[in-house]
Amino acid sequence: VDRRSFLKKGLLGGAVLALGAGGLALRPGKTIAAPREKLLALDARGFSVMVAVAARVVTAPGADHVAIAHAADLALSHAPAEAQKDLRNLLGLFENALPGLLLDGRATPFTALDPAAQDAVLEAWRDSRLALRRSGYQALRKMCLASYYADPRSWTPLKYKGPPDLGGFAHDDSKAGTPEWLAAQNDKGGTP
Amino acid sequence: VTKLAVVRASPNVIDGSAAQSDLELSADVCVIGSGAGGAVTASVLAAAGVSVLLVEEGGYYTNRDFDMLEAHTIPKLYQESMQRTTADLSIAILQGRAVGGTTVVNWTTSFRTPEDVVDHWAKKHAVGGFKYADLVPHYEAIEARLGIHQVDVQAMNRNNRKLYDGCKAKGWEVGPTRRNVYQCIQSGYCGMGCPINAKRSMLVTLIPDAIDAGAKLLFRARVDKLESAAGEITAARATLLDESGYGVTGKRATIKAKRFVLAGGAINSPAVLLRSGLNENGVVGTRTFLHPVIGSTGLYAEPIEAFVGAPQTAASHAFAHRGDEVGLFLEAAPGYPMLASTALPGHGDAHRKLMESVQRRTVHIAIAIDGFHDDVPGGTVKLRPSGAPLLDYPIPPKIWRAFQFAQKKLAEIGFASGATEVSTLHDPPITMKSEKEIDLIDRARWEPCSVGVFTAHQMGGCRMGDDPQRSVVRSEDLRHHTIKNLWVIDGSVFPTSLGVNPQESIYGLARLMATRLAR
């Protein structure tokens, strides 16, 4: 029974993702922003959706949503080919009006919605009974957040000072162990 | 003191990304994977005078590259740039990928395998080839070489100290961890590669030892398959990767050896066997365990700075043994900004508010001990169409129940150590203002992708045992049941999870078995 229900879930997931890939929007989406550099894993349409999602996920003042989408594109290029394809389909599904209409009664592409309506879509995915939609919400938000908070320019409000200055010793791979001046606060343990 | 730069420049070290033509290499023993299992095996064999070729998919990075920035180090040092997940995306998989494997990025926590776990394997999984006492001298040797020693309670960072104090206040067992560091300055950046080589990972200890003793190392070579004929492996075929590790050069390597040792870890070792069509009894890839993790974050009036200081110095095993229910152990995790941002739930202003208080937040985790109950069978490694591994790990009801139990214990620890509020990593979070509100946790959703679940410990998938129908390798020497010149020596051979952070368990078992192999 477990095996069958898993299979069913898997098939449903596949069918819903395929809807995203189908390019069946009832109304065309908006091109939010064109890429600034060559895309590595996303297509131009998916990139535009990623920029729109980033704008709702990262609301810190001054955040560069195009830069976030490029960083997400780079990270995605490090995933296996199948995972890259799933994410491209997911962005299509997120944007696409037809699945939006079937699942939420929404006939407008994500990129053409106003910010409050976009937040409502994100929350509907977050709270969905379908595991596939919850996983899609988590994948998109994590990609945007990881891209933004990896950037030292985002750290001031966190009161995170960044890496300490370890002088000339750190990053010198000709040495192993720690010189005395640097080990002043060490935990005094171990043997060489 | 080994001069690391000299080792890396040794003629025995071959950079697969720089090869101008296909490579043909040979050795007595080819060891595939240079993490905890492979590095120990290679060093023991090389010291015994065996000609060894160590093959690694990841890059050969040293502390010159470890600049303490997540943006730079994570793509270099983690599988799939830390985006590896289980099939339904519900569990984030933190797993290393570099010369030295996960030992380069782990948080240095060092436990021996609990004796009752080794006894359980003997009773339930037909592991008759060694006893706990056989492992002890190998633990001792590893502890000496890696400088494993107990942390001073006074040296704990505030994140760990809150866990420690909270457990003490509740009367629950808790203690300082042991760490494999020497003259650690407690910068806190273990997870991005130690910038000063204080962490005694395989990268700075047994890999240099092996190379000094004559072992060769080929890196940026991903083993696609093992070729076999007449019940023996004849060659390993590898794809050479480019300098970034995410593209291919178009060149390949063929490695001929008398014996092959698979040491790719709990996801990649089963994947190599599956790609090679070596799964006669259907056991390969099954019973893969993850020590699935949930988190809790307490908010305090004073700074906590979970991103500073040794990341994991307190551990509680008060709830490790729960009879018919799944046990858990409790530890702390570092709050690096990128890692914290993906672990903290939500988006937009709500998420931003959480991040703006991150400096006053703890990150405490509960780690489920999977594999000890019939209805907690672990996950299954399968292959994607491209050949890349994909782990399917449906979280069973018993683990969800254990999470619900542990989430309350973590909240109690928070309030007992002075937190003004404690939140779960549900999306949206369950936030409690006092111990009276802990029962809110019972109303939370416990299902995939409704709450953050992680794994940093991957075990099983090529389990050892003496029944050839129920295991992949023999427990007396970790040799494959039917293929006479193939061994698996890494965390994939464990028949269950461990109930402790795995690195020392892998070191100890690998050292015992490599010693037997060298004879």
XYZ file of C-alpha atoms in Angstrom:
711
model
C 0.000 0.000 0.000
C 2.823 2.395 0.915
C 4.534 1.690 -2.358
C 1.401 2.363 -4.390
C 0.548 5.589 -2.635
C 4.121 6.791 -3.131
C 3.930 5.976 -6.813
C 0.669 7.889 -7.077
C 2.149 10.917 -5.365
C 5.153 10.710 -7.653
C 3.007 10.600 -10.768
C 0.883 13.483 -9.617
C 4.024 15.489 -8.960
C 5.276 14.692 -12.457
C 1.991 15.703 -14.083
C 1.791 18.989 -12.208
C 5.394 19.823 -13.047
C 4.703 19.023 -16.715
C 1.929 21.606 -16.679
C 4.522 24.141 -15.642
C 6.758 23.154 -18.500
C 3.984 23.363 -21.069
C 4.046 27.119 -21.526
C 0.254 27.272 -21.349
C -0.172 30.712 -19.822
C -3.533 32.259 -20.586
C -2.009 35.708 -20.378
C 1.632 36.494 -20.984
C 3.799 37.234 -17.953
C 5.891 40.342 -17.584
C 9.601 40.389 -18.209
C 10.678 41.741 -14.830
C 14.346 42.014 -15.628
C 16.648 40.845 -18.346
C 19.745 38.874 -17.349
C 22.944 40.925 -16.998
C 25.160 38.039 -17.941
C 24.981 34.647 -19.610
C 22.521 32.290 -17.889
C 23.967 28.970 -16.711
C 20.945 26.868 -15.750
C 17.810 28.999 -16.113
C 16.133 30.165 -19.295
C 15.228 33.842 -19.760
C 11.602 33.280 -18.782
C 12.507 31.346 -15.647
C 15.066 33.994 -14.763
C 12.388 36.672 -14.898
C 10.176 34.633 -12.544
C 13.147 34.123 -10.202
C 13.714 37.901 -10.071
C 10.031 38.398 -9.231
C 10.148 35.740 -6.504
C 13.371 37.237 -5.104
C 11.671 40.619 -4.796
C 9.058 39.135 -2.435
C 11.400 36.792 -0.551
C 14.142 39.365 0.096
C 12.569 42.653 1.157
C 15.693 44.206 2.710
C 16.212 47.771 1.429
C 18.670 47.998 -1.414
C 18.614 44.271 -2.218
C 19.604 43.651 -5.847
C 17.066 41.074 -7.031
C 18.707 40.594 -10.413
C 21.993 39.801 -8.674
C 20.147 37.362 -6.384
C 18.623 35.599 -9.394
C 22.067 35.338 -11.030
C 23.533 33.839 -7.837
C 20.616 31.376 -7.722
C 21.283 30.509 -11.380
C 24.938 29.815 -10.553
C 23.995 27.614 -7.577
C 21.456 25.736 -9.669
C 24.151 25.007 -12.261
C 25.873 22.970 -9.509
C 22.876 20.626 -9.131
C 22.365 17.414 -11.164
C 20.815 17.890 -14.622
C 17.478 16.395 -13.503
C 17.214 18.754 -10.527
C 17.941 21.718 -12.813
C 15.144 20.642 -15.117
C 12.744 20.186 -12.182
C 13.472 23.719 -11.024
C 12.967 25.176 -14.499
C 9.601 23.374 -14.614
C 8.789 24.582 -11.131
C 9.369 28.205 -12.138
C 7.118 27.638 -15.141
C 4.446 26.181 -12.894
C 4.785 29.066 -10.493
C 4.379 31.596 -13.270
C 1.860 29.749 -15.356
C -1.744 30.860 -15.254
C -3.365 27.532 -16.175
C -2.184 25.568 -13.130
C -2.814 28.727 -11.105
C -6.392 28.680 -12.367
C -6.804 24.970 -11.627
C -5.290 25.102 -8.152
C -6.106 28.607 -6.887
C -8.571 30.179 -9.315
C -5.829 32.625 -10.377
C -5.749 33.506 -14.078
C -2.863 35.979 -13.980
C 0.811 34.990 -14.298
C 2.846 35.456 -11.099
C 5.040 38.147 -12.643
C 1.963 40.238 -13.568
C 0.470 40.220 -10.039
C 0.825 43.074 -7.571
C 3.111 42.435 -4.553
C 0.281 41.588 -2.126
C -1.176 39.050 -4.557
C 2.311 37.598 -5.108
C 2.705 37.139 -1.341
C -0.681 35.392 -1.277
C 0.555 32.966 -3.952
C 3.751 32.266 -1.994
C 1.719 31.626 1.159
C -0.720 29.365 -0.689
C 2.217 27.263 -1.860
C 3.771 27.267 1.623
C 0.519 26.100 3.261
C -0.637 23.792 0.458
C -1.924 20.287 1.112
C 0.189 19.166 -1.858
C 3.731 18.288 -0.764
C 4.937 19.238 -4.232
C 3.815 22.854 -3.796
C 5.291 23.092 -0.299
C 8.591 21.743 -1.615
C 8.466 24.254 -4.477
C 7.968 27.151 -2.073
C 10.867 25.956 0.084
C 13.182 25.456 -2.911
C 12.535 28.936 -4.296
C 12.756 30.798 -1.008
C 15.966 29.010 0.030
C 17.661 29.753 -3.300
C 16.872 33.466 -2.966
C 17.804 33.686 0.726
C 21.053 31.723 0.362
C 22.083 33.973 -2.532
C 21.336 37.156 -0.592
C 22.811 36.230 2.790
C 26.001 34.789 1.287
C 26.797 38.373 0.256
C 28.734 40.319 2.934
C 26.714 43.442 2.076
C 23.690 41.805 3.743
C 25.373 41.280 7.112
C 25.139 44.685 8.875
C 21.549 44.238 10.179
C 22.521 40.752 11.420
C 25.279 42.169 13.679
C 27.510 39.548 12.083
C 30.955 41.034 11.630
C 32.194 38.498 9.113
C 35.372 36.459 9.286
C 38.051 37.576 11.763
C 41.385 38.905 10.597
C 43.778 36.038 11.155
C 46.773 37.956 9.901
C 49.149 36.459 7.419
C 48.921 33.015 8.942
C 45.495 31.947 7.735
C 45.441 30.814 4.139
C 49.156 30.046 4.228
C 49.105 26.364 3.410
C 52.793 25.885 4.058
C 52.034 25.562 7.767
C 50.035 23.182 9.896
C 49.059 23.904 13.455
C 48.793 27.334 14.965
C 51.518 29.751 16.109
C 51.512 30.799 19.743
C 50.324 34.354 19.211
C 47.238 33.083 17.420
C 46.666 30.272 19.879
C 46.423 32.663 22.833
C 42.746 31.803 23.212
C 43.076 28.157 22.338
C 41.377 25.369 24.189
C 44.761 23.983 25.229
C 44.036 20.486 24.072
C 45.405 17.844 21.856
C 48.752 16.660 20.671
C 50.454 17.641 17.438
C 54.984 19.086 10.921
C 53.946 18.143 7.413
C 54.295 20.922 4.886
C 50.901 20.817 3.235
C 51.841 22.837 0.178
C 54.760 20.479 -0.426
C 52.438 17.468 -0.229
C 49.989 19.006 -2.684
C 52.830 19.695 -5.127
C 54.176 16.142 -4.852
C 54.560 14.244 -8.132
C 52.366 11.584 -6.502
C 49.412 13.989 -6.676
C 47.637 14.078 -10.050
C 45.129 16.794 -10.923
C 42.550 15.138 -13.169
C 41.273 18.508 -14.393
C 44.682 19.297 -15.893
C 45.102 16.017 -17.799
C 45.747 16.676 -21.506
C 44.809 13.146 -22.542
C 43.030 10.108 -21.150
C 44.833 8.627 -18.152
C 45.756 4.990 -17.603
C 46.879 4.274 -14.057
C 47.571 1.179 -12.052
C 48.262 0.198 -8.468
C 48.027 -2.791 -6.160
C 45.029 -1.214 -4.456
C 42.720 1.473 -5.839
C 40.830 3.323 -3.063
C 37.811 5.272 -4.342
C 37.010 8.233 -2.091
C 39.357 10.153 0.219
C 37.116 10.897 3.204
C 37.120 9.277 6.625
C 37.082 5.715 5.245
C 39.345 6.099 2.201
C 42.043 8.249 3.796
C 42.453 5.870 6.746
C 42.565 2.868 4.411
C 45.095 4.483 2.062
C 47.385 5.545 4.906
C 47.381 2.108 6.566
C 48.043 0.308 3.279
C 50.733 2.753 2.150
C 52.508 2.443 5.506
C 52.518 -1.333 4.999
C 54.324 -0.880 1.686
C 51.333 -1.546 -0.567
C 51.144 0.555 -3.738
C 47.959 2.626 -3.396
C 46.087 4.948 -5.728
C 43.526 7.143 -3.989
C 40.848 8.499 -6.355
C 38.735 11.518 -5.403
C 35.915 13.328 -7.221
C 36.355 16.591 -5.293
C 39.049 19.245 -5.516
C 42.310 19.394 -3.577
C 41.698 22.551 -1.593
C 43.865 23.667 1.304
C 43.502 26.368 3.918
C 44.702 28.838 1.278
C 41.182 28.451 -0.160
C 39.319 28.497 3.154
C 38.443 32.202 3.331
C 35.538 31.705 5.778
C 32.981 32.917 3.227
C 30.059 30.609 2.500
C 29.732 31.974 -1.041
C 33.241 30.751 -1.917
C 33.703 27.623 0.188
C 30.354 25.841 -0.145
C 30.512 25.264 -3.929
C 34.064 23.940 -3.452
C 33.495 21.695 -0.441
C 29.939 20.310 -0.480
C 28.077 17.804 -2.650
C 25.894 19.674 -5.153
C 26.958 22.963 -3.541
C 24.947 22.040 -0.394
C 21.755 21.711 -2.456
C 21.625 17.909 -2.261
C 18.256 16.798 -0.876
C 16.194 13.648 -0.578
C 13.849 12.804 -3.475
C 10.831 14.766 -2.186
C 13.092 17.718 -1.233
C 12.072 17.321 2.414
C 15.554 16.672 3.876
C 18.571 18.903 3.135
C 21.738 16.785 2.861
C 24.984 18.331 4.115
C 27.797 16.163 2.759
C 31.374 17.017 1.859
C 33.045 16.665 -1.516
C 36.784 17.318 -1.563
C 40.124 15.683 -0.932
C 39.497 14.706 2.706
C 35.749 14.347 2.140
C 33.336 15.458 4.823
C 36.163 15.568 7.397
C 37.194 18.904 5.819
C 33.852 20.517 6.700
C 32.532 18.642 9.722
C 32.141 20.315 13.094
C 34.865 18.150 14.689
C 32.637 16.194 17.093
C 34.360 12.898 17.912
C 32.639 9.942 19.589
C 33.533 6.268 19.546
C 30.695 4.005 18.372
C 28.643 3.192 21.498
C 29.385 -0.365 22.639
C 25.669 -1.258 22.758
C 25.370 -0.350 19.061
C 28.164 -2.764 18.106
C 26.447 -5.436 20.248
C 23.123 -4.713 18.513
C 24.755 -5.277 15.109
C 26.036 -8.667 16.286
C 22.604 -9.704 17.575
C 20.293 -8.282 14.898
C 22.432 -7.892 11.765
C 24.746 -10.919 11.867
C 27.872 -8.819 12.332
C 30.138 -11.475 13.771
C 33.479 -10.424 12.317
C 34.636 -8.141 15.128
C 33.763 -7.070 18.642
C 33.868 -3.691 20.311
C 37.155 -4.654 21.977
C 38.732 -5.120 18.528
C 37.955 -1.500 17.692
C 39.386 0.020 20.873
C 43.102 0.043 19.934
C 42.165 1.657 16.614
C 40.121 4.364 18.317
C 43.094 5.011 20.590
C 45.518 5.300 17.670
C 43.201 7.660 15.781
C 42.557 9.757 18.892
C 46.301 10.191 19.346
C 46.971 11.048 15.687
C 44.077 13.513 15.423
C 44.512 15.067 18.867
C 40.976 14.137 19.912
C 40.322 15.537 23.367
C 37.474 16.754 25.525
C 36.380 20.378 25.357
C 36.626 22.584 28.449
C 33.110 23.625 29.555
C 34.418 27.159 30.164
C 35.490 27.379 26.501
C 32.004 26.682 25.083
C 30.473 29.429 22.967
C 27.166 30.830 24.209
C 25.092 28.758 21.783
C 26.496 25.527 23.221
C 26.573 26.854 26.765
C 22.806 27.535 26.634
C 22.217 23.922 25.590
C 24.503 22.731 28.369
C 22.965 25.003 31.033
C 19.414 24.219 29.931
C 19.994 20.464 30.201
C 21.663 20.901 33.599
C 18.719 22.991 34.829
C 16.307 20.263 33.738
C 18.453 17.553 35.320
C 19.133 15.896 31.955
C 22.437 14.247 31.056
C 24.711 16.563 29.058
C 28.445 16.782 28.558
C 31.197 18.522 26.617
C 32.063 16.899 23.281
C 35.493 15.702 22.202
C 37.068 17.411 19.182
C 39.827 16.564 16.701
C 41.629 19.901 16.894
C 45.083 21.100 17.888
C 45.601 24.649 19.128
C 42.155 25.659 17.953
C 41.515 29.407 18.174
C 37.733 28.879 18.124
C 37.121 30.997 15.052
C 34.010 28.890 14.449
C 34.506 28.254 10.733
C 34.886 24.435 10.833
C 32.017 24.080 8.347
C 33.882 26.053 5.647
C 37.257 24.334 6.026
C 39.606 25.267 8.875
C 41.552 28.409 7.862
C 44.491 27.622 10.154
C 44.703 23.811 9.936
C 43.802 23.481 13.602
C 41.192 20.892 12.666
C 42.953 17.546 12.272
C 40.917 16.460 9.259
C 42.072 13.805 6.802
C 43.276 16.664 4.582
C 46.043 17.618 7.018
C 46.787 14.244 8.651
C 46.346 10.831 7.044
C 46.278 11.974 3.408
C 49.703 13.654 3.763
C 50.840 10.552 5.702
C 49.698 8.300 2.844
C 51.357 10.455 0.184
C 54.581 10.652 2.214
C 54.505 6.843 2.360
C 54.265 6.625 -1.428
C 50.517 6.567 -2.125
C 49.341 8.337 -5.273
C 46.293 10.608 -5.329
C 44.187 11.371 -8.401
C 41.638 14.124 -7.765
C 38.836 15.600 -9.921
C 38.086 12.053 -11.121
C 34.543 10.765 -10.659
C 34.357 6.975 -10.797
C 31.437 6.091 -13.061
C 31.646 2.338 -12.860
C 33.621 -0.715 -11.939
C 34.114 -3.229 -14.703
C 34.075 -6.887 -13.802
C 34.762 -10.233 -15.407
C 34.596 -13.723 -13.898
C 33.636 -12.446 -10.451
C 36.451 -9.900 -10.176
C 36.744 -6.168 -10.757
C 39.087 -5.525 -13.657
C 39.102 -1.737 -13.856
C 37.532 1.462 -12.565
C 36.389 3.930 -15.215
C 36.322 7.593 -14.258
C 35.260 10.885 -15.828
C 37.709 13.735 -15.306
C 36.074 16.912 -14.035
C 37.067 20.484 -14.745
C 38.674 22.787 -12.198
C 35.292 23.913 -10.804
C 34.211 20.312 -10.303
C 30.868 20.962 -12.006
C 31.828 20.340 -15.618
C 33.685 17.598 -17.450
C 36.894 17.954 -19.459
C 35.999 15.240 -21.952
C 38.974 13.175 -20.735
C 38.666 9.903 -18.847
C 40.747 7.753 -16.548
C 41.039 3.980 -16.442
C 42.455 2.476 -13.279
C 43.673 -1.086 -13.139
C 44.376 -2.667 -9.779
C 44.568 -6.033 -8.076
C 42.133 -4.886 -5.437
C 39.539 -2.119 -5.209
C 38.253 -0.401 -2.077
C 35.050 1.611 -2.386
C 34.997 4.514 0.106
C 32.638 7.098 -1.391
C 30.341 7.305 1.630
C 26.734 6.329 2.188
C 25.251 7.853 -0.971
C 28.075 7.647 -3.500
C 29.352 4.126 -2.726
C 25.964 2.470 -3.375
C 25.667 4.635 -6.513
C 28.952 3.277 -7.920
C 27.771 -0.312 -7.334
C 24.365 0.406 -8.905
C 25.956 2.067 -11.952
C 28.179 -0.992 -12.269
C 25.220 -3.391 -12.189
C 26.574 -5.003 -9.012
C 23.401 -5.581 -6.991
C 22.578 -9.268 -7.275
C 20.750 -9.583 -3.964
C 18.955 -6.221 -4.224
C 20.432 -4.947 -0.962
C 22.657 -2.176 -2.390
C 21.334 1.290 -1.573
C 18.755 0.073 0.948
C 18.752 0.880 4.666
C 20.433 4.242 4.166
C 20.258 6.205 7.403
C 20.534 9.930 7.948
C 20.236 10.814 11.634
C 17.414 13.178 10.525
C 17.640 16.521 12.331
C 15.136 19.168 13.398
C 16.051 22.529 14.879
C 14.854 24.992 17.480
C 15.878 28.599 17.986
C 15.711 30.441 21.296
C 15.718 34.238 21.470
C 17.689 35.779 24.373
C 18.094 39.282 25.752
C 21.876 39.035 25.450
C 24.024 38.324 22.382
C 24.489 34.608 21.570
C 26.567 34.882 18.370
C 26.092 31.284 17.241
C 28.420 32.054 14.321
C 31.444 32.525 16.599
C 33.358 29.855 18.521
C 33.715 26.096 18.202
C 30.351 25.117 16.690
C 29.541 21.909 18.539
C 30.900 21.473 22.050
C 27.907 20.213 24.086
C 25.845 17.062 23.563
C 23.036 15.388 25.470
C 22.141 11.732 25.103
C 19.438 11.943 27.784
C 16.789 10.856 25.249
C 18.855 8.498 23.115
C 17.181 5.361 24.455
C 13.382 5.458 24.281
C 12.478 1.782 23.902
C 9.829 1.314 21.229
C 10.040 4.975 20.275
C 12.899 6.505 18.231
C 15.627 8.011 20.425
C 17.376 11.304 19.779
C 20.479 13.178 20.859
C 20.724 16.926 21.264
C 23.502 19.200 20.028
C 24.069 22.749 18.744
C 24.730 23.988 15.210
C 26.568 27.086 13.955
C 24.551 30.079 12.745
C 26.526 31.072 9.649
C 24.419 33.693 7.823
C 23.616 31.705 4.691
C 22.936 28.481 6.587
C 20.799 30.348 9.146
C 18.871 32.166 6.416
C 17.768 28.928 4.776
C 17.017 27.211 8.105
C 14.904 30.071 9.472
C 11.399 29.847 7.987
C 9.350 32.177 5.834
C 10.097 34.992 3.422
C 9.818 38.740 3.118
C 9.515 40.955 6.190
C 8.782 38.067 8.593
C 12.002 36.314 7.600
C 13.957 39.574 7.678
C 12.819 40.151 11.258
C 14.081 36.704 12.259
C 17.444 37.409 10.609
C 17.767 40.765 12.349
C 17.606 38.962 15.696
C 19.919 36.115 14.634
C 22.762 37.466 16.766
C 20.621 36.838 19.890
C 19.477 33.383 18.777
C 20.584 29.874 19.608
C 20.471 27.067 17.069
C 19.837 23.786 18.878
C 19.170 20.510 17.123
C 17.638 17.116 17.861
C 19.087 14.208 15.902
C 16.897 11.121 15.392
C 18.619 7.748 15.772
C 17.214 5.813 12.816
C 17.525 2.123 11.962
C 16.809 0.469 15.303
C 13.072 -0.157 14.811
C 11.394 -2.386 12.212
C 9.167 0.480 11.074
C 12.140 2.863 10.641
C 13.797 1.208 7.632
C 15.790 4.201 6.338
C 15.963 5.370 2.749
C 16.985 3.904 -0.588
C 19.671 5.201 -2.930
C 18.557 5.055 -6.561
C 20.028 6.431 -9.765
C 18.760 9.395 -11.718
C 18.686 8.918 -15.514
C 22.048 10.729 -15.696
C 23.559 8.245 -13.236
C 23.730 10.733 -10.366
C 22.484 9.301 -7.057
C 19.091 10.178 -5.627
C 18.152 9.201 -2.089
C 14.500 8.468 -1.431
C 13.890 8.770 2.305
C 10.205 8.896 3.271
C 10.162 10.053 6.901
C 8.204 7.373 8.807
C 5.490 8.230 11.396
C 7.746 7.089 14.223
C 10.369 9.721 13.345
C 7.716 12.453 13.090
C 6.563 11.430 16.587
C 10.143 11.565 17.846
C 10.548 15.048 16.318
C 7.400 16.239 18.077
C 8.738 14.880 21.380
C 12.196 16.407 20.881
C 10.857 19.773 19.765
C 9.284 20.113 23.212
C 12.518 19.109 24.947
C 14.462 21.706 22.940
C 11.890 24.349 23.887
C 12.224 23.373 27.554
C 16.010 23.751 27.266
C 15.495 27.201 25.758
C 13.250 28.447 28.530
C 15.375 26.807 31.234
C 18.416 28.695 29.919
C 16.748 32.108 29.822
C 15.157 32.391 26.367
C 12.352 34.944 26.116
C 10.832 33.015 23.245
C 11.516 29.770 21.409
C 10.558 29.015 17.799
C 10.421 25.826 15.790
C 11.604 25.705 12.170
C 8.086 25.046 10.912
C 6.939 27.267 8.089
C 5.336 29.394 9.473
C 7.143 28.862 12.804
C 5.481 27.833 16.044
C 6.620 30.521 18.488
C 6.273 30.040 22.240
C 6.636 32.834 24.800
C 6.911 30.615 27.863
C 7.045 26.990 28.933
C 3.250 27.103 29.336
C 2.885 27.402 25.549
C 4.938 24.320 24.681
C 1.834 22.284 23.860
C 1.405 24.496 20.760
C 3.882 22.049 19.263
C 1.156 19.377 19.240
C -0.849 21.487 16.803
C 2.035 21.847 14.332
C 2.093 20.124 10.945
C 4.460 17.174 10.970
C 4.804 16.340 7.275
C 7.349 16.808 4.481
C 8.324 20.408 3.653
C 6.197 21.840 6.483
C 9.212 21.902 8.817
C 12.934 22.097 8.101
C 14.660 18.697 8.303
C 18.395 18.216 7.719
C 21.052 15.527 7.704
C 24.790 15.865 8.250
C 25.371 12.128 8.917
C 24.832 9.646 6.082
C 25.247 5.965 6.932
C 24.366 2.567 5.442
C 23.463 1.508 1.912
C 26.219 -1.144 1.594
C 25.684 -2.820 4.943
C 27.988 -5.409 6.417
C 26.845 -8.760 7.759
C 27.411 -12.460 7.537
C 24.210 -13.347 5.656
C 24.995 -12.862 1.949
C 21.293 -12.402 1.188
C 20.869 -9.510 3.623
C 24.145 -7.605 3.327
C 26.669 -6.357 0.766
C 30.020 -7.000 2.470
C 31.271 -9.537 5.021
C 31.727 -8.223 8.534
C 35.082 -9.964 9.139
C 36.913 -7.830 6.570
C 34.324 -5.708 4.656
C 35.019 -7.659 1.475
C 32.133 -8.007 -0.969
C 30.261 -11.302 -0.508
C 30.803 -12.536 -4.050
C 33.390 -10.272 -5.697
C 36.746 -11.450 -4.431
C 38.784 -8.284 -5.005
C 36.288 -5.608 -3.884
C 35.987 -4.069 -0.423
C 33.716 -1.305 0.905
C 35.323 0.648 3.765
C 33.308 3.726 4.730
C 30.154 4.814 6.554
C 27.965 2.925 4.081
C 28.686 -0.407 5.781
C 26.909 0.451 9.041
C 23.734 -1.666 9.412
C 22.013 1.095 11.414
C 22.759 4.674 12.336
C 25.077 5.203 15.304
C 23.445 7.531 17.815
C 26.600 9.686 17.757
C 28.330 11.882 15.162
C 29.939 9.348 12.809
C 33.476 10.458 11.947
C 35.337 8.519 14.649
C 33.202 5.402 14.059
C 34.339 5.432 10.425
C 37.989 6.073 11.341
C 38.062 3.245 13.880
C 36.323 0.620 11.747
C 38.358 1.602 8.653
C 41.619 1.336 10.585
C 40.715 -2.124 11.909
C 39.687 -3.384 8.476
C 42.557 -1.747 6.571
C 44.948 -3.396 9.029
C 43.344 -6.769 8.273
C 43.508 -6.001 4.529
C 47.208 -5.080 4.741
C 48.109 -8.491 6.188
